[in-house]
Every structure is written in C-alpha cells, then in structure tokens.
PDB file of C-alpha atoms in Angstrom:
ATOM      1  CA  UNK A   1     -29.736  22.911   4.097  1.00  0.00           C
ATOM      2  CA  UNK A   2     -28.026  25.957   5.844  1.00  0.00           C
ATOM      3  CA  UNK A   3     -24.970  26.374   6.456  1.00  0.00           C
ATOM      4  CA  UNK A   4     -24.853  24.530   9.950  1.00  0.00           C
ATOM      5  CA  UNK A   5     -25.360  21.061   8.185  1.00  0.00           C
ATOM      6  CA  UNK A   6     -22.965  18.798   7.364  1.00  0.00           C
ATOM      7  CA  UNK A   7     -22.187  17.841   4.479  1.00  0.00           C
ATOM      8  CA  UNK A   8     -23.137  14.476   3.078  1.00  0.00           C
ATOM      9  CA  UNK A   9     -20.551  12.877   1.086  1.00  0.00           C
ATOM     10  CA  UNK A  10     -21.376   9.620  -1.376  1.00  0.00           C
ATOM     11  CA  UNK A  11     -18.815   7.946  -2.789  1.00  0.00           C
ATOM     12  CA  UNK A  12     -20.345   7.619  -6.580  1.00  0.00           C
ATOM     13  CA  UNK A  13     -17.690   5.370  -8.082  1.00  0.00           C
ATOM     14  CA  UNK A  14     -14.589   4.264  -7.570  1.00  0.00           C
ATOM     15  CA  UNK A  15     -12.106   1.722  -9.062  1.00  0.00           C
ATOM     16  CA  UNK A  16     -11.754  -1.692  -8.605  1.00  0.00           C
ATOM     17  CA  UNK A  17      -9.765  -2.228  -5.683  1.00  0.00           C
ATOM     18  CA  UNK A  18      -7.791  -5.463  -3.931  1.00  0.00           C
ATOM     19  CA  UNK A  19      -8.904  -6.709  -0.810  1.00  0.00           C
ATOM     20  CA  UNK A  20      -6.819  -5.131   1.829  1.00  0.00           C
ATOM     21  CA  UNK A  21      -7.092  -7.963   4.860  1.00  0.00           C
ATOM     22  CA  UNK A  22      -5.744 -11.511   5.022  1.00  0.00           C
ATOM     23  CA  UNK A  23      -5.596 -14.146   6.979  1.00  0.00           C
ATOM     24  CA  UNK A  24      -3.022 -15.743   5.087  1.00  0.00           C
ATOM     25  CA  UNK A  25       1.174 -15.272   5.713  1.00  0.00           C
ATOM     26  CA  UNK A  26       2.355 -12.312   3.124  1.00  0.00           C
ATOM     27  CA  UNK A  27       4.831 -11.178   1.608  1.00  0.00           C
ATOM     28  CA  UNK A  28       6.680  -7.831   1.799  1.00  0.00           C
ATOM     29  CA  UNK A  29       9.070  -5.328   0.352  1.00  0.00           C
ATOM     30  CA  UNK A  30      10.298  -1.945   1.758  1.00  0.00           C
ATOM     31  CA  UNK A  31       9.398   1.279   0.229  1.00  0.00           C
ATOM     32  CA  UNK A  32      12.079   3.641   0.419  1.00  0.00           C
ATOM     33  CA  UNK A  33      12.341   8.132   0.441  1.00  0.00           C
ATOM     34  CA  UNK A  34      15.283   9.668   0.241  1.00  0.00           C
ATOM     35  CA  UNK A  35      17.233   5.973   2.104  1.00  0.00           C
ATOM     36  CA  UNK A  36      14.312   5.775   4.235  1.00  0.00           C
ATOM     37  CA  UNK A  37      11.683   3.304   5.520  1.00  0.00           C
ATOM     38  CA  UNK A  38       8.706   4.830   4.735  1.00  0.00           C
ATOM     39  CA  UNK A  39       6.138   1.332   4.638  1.00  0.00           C
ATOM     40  CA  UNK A  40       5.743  -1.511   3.508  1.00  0.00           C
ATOM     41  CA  UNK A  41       3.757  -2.911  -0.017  1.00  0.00           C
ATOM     42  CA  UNK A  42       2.503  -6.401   0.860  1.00  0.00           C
ATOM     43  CA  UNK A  43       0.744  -9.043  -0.828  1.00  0.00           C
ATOM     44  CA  UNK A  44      -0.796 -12.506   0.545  1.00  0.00           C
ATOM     45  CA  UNK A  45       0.218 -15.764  -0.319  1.00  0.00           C
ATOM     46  CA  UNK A  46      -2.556 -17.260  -0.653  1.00  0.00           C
ATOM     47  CA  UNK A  47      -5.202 -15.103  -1.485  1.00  0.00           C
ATOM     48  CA  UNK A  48      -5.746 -11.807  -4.085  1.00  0.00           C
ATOM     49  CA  UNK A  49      -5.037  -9.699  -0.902  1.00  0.00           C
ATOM     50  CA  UNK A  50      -2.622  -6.522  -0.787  1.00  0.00           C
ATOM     51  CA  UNK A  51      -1.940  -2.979   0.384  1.00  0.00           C
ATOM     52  CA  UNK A  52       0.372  -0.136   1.185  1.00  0.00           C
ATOM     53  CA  UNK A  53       1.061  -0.172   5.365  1.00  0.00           C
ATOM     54  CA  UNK A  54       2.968   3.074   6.077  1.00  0.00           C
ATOM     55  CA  UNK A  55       5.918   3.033   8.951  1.00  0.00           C
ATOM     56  CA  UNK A  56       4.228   5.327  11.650  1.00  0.00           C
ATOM     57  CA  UNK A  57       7.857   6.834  12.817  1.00  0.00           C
ATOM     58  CA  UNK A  58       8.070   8.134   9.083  1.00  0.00           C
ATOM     59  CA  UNK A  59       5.631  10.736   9.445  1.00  0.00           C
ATOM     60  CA  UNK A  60       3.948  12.641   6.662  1.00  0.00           C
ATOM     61  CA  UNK A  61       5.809  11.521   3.975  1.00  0.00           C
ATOM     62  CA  UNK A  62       4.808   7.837   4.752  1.00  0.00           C
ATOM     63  CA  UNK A  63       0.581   8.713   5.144  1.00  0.00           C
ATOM     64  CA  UNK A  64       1.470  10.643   1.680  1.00  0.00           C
ATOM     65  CA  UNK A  65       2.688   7.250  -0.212  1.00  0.00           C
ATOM     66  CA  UNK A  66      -0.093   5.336   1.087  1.00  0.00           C
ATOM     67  CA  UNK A  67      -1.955   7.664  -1.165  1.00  0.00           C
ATOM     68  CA  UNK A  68      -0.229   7.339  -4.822  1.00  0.00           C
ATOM     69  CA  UNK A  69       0.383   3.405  -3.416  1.00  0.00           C
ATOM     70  CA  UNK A  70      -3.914   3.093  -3.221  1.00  0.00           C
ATOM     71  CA  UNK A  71      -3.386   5.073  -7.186  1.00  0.00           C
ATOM     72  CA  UNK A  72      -1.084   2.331  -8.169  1.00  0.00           C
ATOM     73  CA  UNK A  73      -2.610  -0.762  -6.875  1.00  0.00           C
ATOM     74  CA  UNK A  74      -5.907   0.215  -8.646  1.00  0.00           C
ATOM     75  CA  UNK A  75      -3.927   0.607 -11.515  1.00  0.00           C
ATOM     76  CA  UNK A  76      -2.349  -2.913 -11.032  1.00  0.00           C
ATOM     77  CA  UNK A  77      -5.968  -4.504 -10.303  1.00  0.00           C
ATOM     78  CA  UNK A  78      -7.347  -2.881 -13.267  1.00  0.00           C
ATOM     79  CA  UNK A  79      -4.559  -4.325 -16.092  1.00  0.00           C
ATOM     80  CA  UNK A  80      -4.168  -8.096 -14.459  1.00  0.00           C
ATOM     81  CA  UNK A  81      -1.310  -7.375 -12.327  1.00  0.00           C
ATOM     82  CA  UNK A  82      -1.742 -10.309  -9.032  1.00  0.00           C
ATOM     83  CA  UNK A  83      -0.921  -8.908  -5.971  1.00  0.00           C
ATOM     84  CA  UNK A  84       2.439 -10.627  -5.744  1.00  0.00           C
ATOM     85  CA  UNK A  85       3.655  -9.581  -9.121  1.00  0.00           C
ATOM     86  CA  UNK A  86       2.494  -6.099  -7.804  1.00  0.00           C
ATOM     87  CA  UNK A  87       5.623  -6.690  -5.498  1.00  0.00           C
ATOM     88  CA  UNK A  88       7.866  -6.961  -8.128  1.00  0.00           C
ATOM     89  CA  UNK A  89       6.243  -4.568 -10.593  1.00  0.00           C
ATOM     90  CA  UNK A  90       8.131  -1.101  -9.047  1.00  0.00           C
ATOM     91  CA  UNK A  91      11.309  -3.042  -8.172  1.00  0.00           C
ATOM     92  CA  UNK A  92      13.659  -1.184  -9.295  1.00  0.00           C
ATOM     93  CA  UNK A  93      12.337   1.872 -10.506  1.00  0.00           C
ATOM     94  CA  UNK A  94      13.201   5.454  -9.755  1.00  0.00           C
ATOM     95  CA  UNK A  95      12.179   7.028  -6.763  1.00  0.00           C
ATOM     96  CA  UNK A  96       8.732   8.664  -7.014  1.00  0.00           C
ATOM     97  CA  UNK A  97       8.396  12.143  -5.724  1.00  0.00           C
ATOM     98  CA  UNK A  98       5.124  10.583  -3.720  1.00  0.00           C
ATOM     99  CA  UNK A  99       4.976   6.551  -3.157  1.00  0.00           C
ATOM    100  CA  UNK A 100       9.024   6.378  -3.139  1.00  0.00           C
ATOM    101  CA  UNK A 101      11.168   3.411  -4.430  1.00  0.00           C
ATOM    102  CA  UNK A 102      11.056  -0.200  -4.549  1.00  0.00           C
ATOM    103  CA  UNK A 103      14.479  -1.761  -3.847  1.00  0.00           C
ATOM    104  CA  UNK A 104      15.496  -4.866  -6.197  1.00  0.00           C
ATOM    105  CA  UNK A 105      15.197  -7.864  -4.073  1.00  0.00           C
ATOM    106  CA  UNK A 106      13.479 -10.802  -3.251  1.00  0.00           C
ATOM    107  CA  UNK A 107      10.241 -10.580  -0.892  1.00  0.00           C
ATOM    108  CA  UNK A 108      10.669 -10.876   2.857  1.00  0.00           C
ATOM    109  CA  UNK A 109       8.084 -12.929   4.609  1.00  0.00           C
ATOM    110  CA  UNK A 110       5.725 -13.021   7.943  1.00  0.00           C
ATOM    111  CA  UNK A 111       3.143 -15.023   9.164  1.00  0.00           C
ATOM    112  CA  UNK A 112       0.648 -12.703   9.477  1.00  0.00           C
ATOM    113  CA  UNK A 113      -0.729  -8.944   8.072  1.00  0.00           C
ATOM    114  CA  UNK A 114      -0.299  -8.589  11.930  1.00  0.00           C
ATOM    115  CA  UNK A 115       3.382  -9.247  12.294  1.00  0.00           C
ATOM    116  CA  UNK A 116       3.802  -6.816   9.125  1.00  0.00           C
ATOM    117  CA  UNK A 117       1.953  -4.337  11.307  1.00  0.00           C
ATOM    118  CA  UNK A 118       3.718  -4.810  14.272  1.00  0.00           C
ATOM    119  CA  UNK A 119       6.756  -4.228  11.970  1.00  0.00           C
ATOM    120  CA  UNK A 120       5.421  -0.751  10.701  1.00  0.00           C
ATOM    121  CA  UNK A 121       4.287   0.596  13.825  1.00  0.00           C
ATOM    122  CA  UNK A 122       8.197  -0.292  15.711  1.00  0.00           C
ATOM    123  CA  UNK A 123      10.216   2.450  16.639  1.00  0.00           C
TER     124      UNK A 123
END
C-alpha cells in the first residue's frame, strides 16, 4: 500500500441500532438549540422504527445533533427503551450542549416519514 491508496475502512462493530425507515404514520417532537428548530426525533406507530431528521435551514448545529441523537437512540435500543417512549424519554430535560432539548408535550403526528421530511427540509 503506498501512500496513493485509499484507505479501506471496515466497520468492526457497532451497537444495536433501530431501524431508521417506515412505512407506517409517526410520530414527532421538536428538538430545540438555543429556541430553535434544529430536527425532529420521530418514532413509528406501528413498527420499532425511529431516528433523528435534522431541519436543513438549521445548519451545522442541526447535522451536529443528529450525531449525539444516533449516541442516544443506541443507548435507548440497548436498555428496552421502544421507540415511542424514546419520544418521551428527553422531554423535558435540559438543553444538551450537542442533541439540544426536548420540549414537554404531547407527540405531533404525520402520515408518513415523508411528510416529516418534507417538514425538515421547509424553509
């Protein structure tokens, strides 16, 4: 190998993870920096389905939650947390430097992971 070559990377091992598609409606609750909509943490209704979708007029600090958000959701997979109690789990809490807050309040609701999407990617 000289210096010319890529790189091969292998991932070795990595957590458990939830799915992060659905075909199912979900369920949704803001994540908030600083008063801001940075994403969105959804879950599906009918299926073990869930993820961090960052607003794309946020900017950096909305790509950096998705980050500790991917951290946390392992963690939640790992102890038994169901994606929809993963909604609820930060409610409340103070605002993380990285992944941001979790305002108290019931879920909102879409159809689709597409509407949600849609949502994030609005000016």
């Amino acid at each position: 190998m000289s210096l010319k070559d890529q790189p091969e990377f292998r991932t070795v091992w990595a957590p458990d993870a939830y799915p992060r598609t659905t075909s199912s409606p979900v369920r949704y609750v803001p994540v908030l920096k600083d008063d801001t909509v940075i994403g969105y943490l959804w879950a599906a209704t009918t299926d073990d389905a869930t993820q961090y979708v960052p607003r794309e007029q946020a900017g950096d600090p909305a790509l950096d939650a998705a980050v500790a958000w991917t951290r946390r959701l392992r963690w939640a997979k790992a102890n038994g947390v169901t994606p929809l109690q993963a909604l609820r789990h930060w409610a409340g809490e103070g605002e993380d430097p990285r992944a941001g807050l979790v305002p108290v309040g019931p879920p909102f609701e879409l159809p689709t992971l597409r509407a949600l999407e849609e949502l994030a990617a609005a000016v």
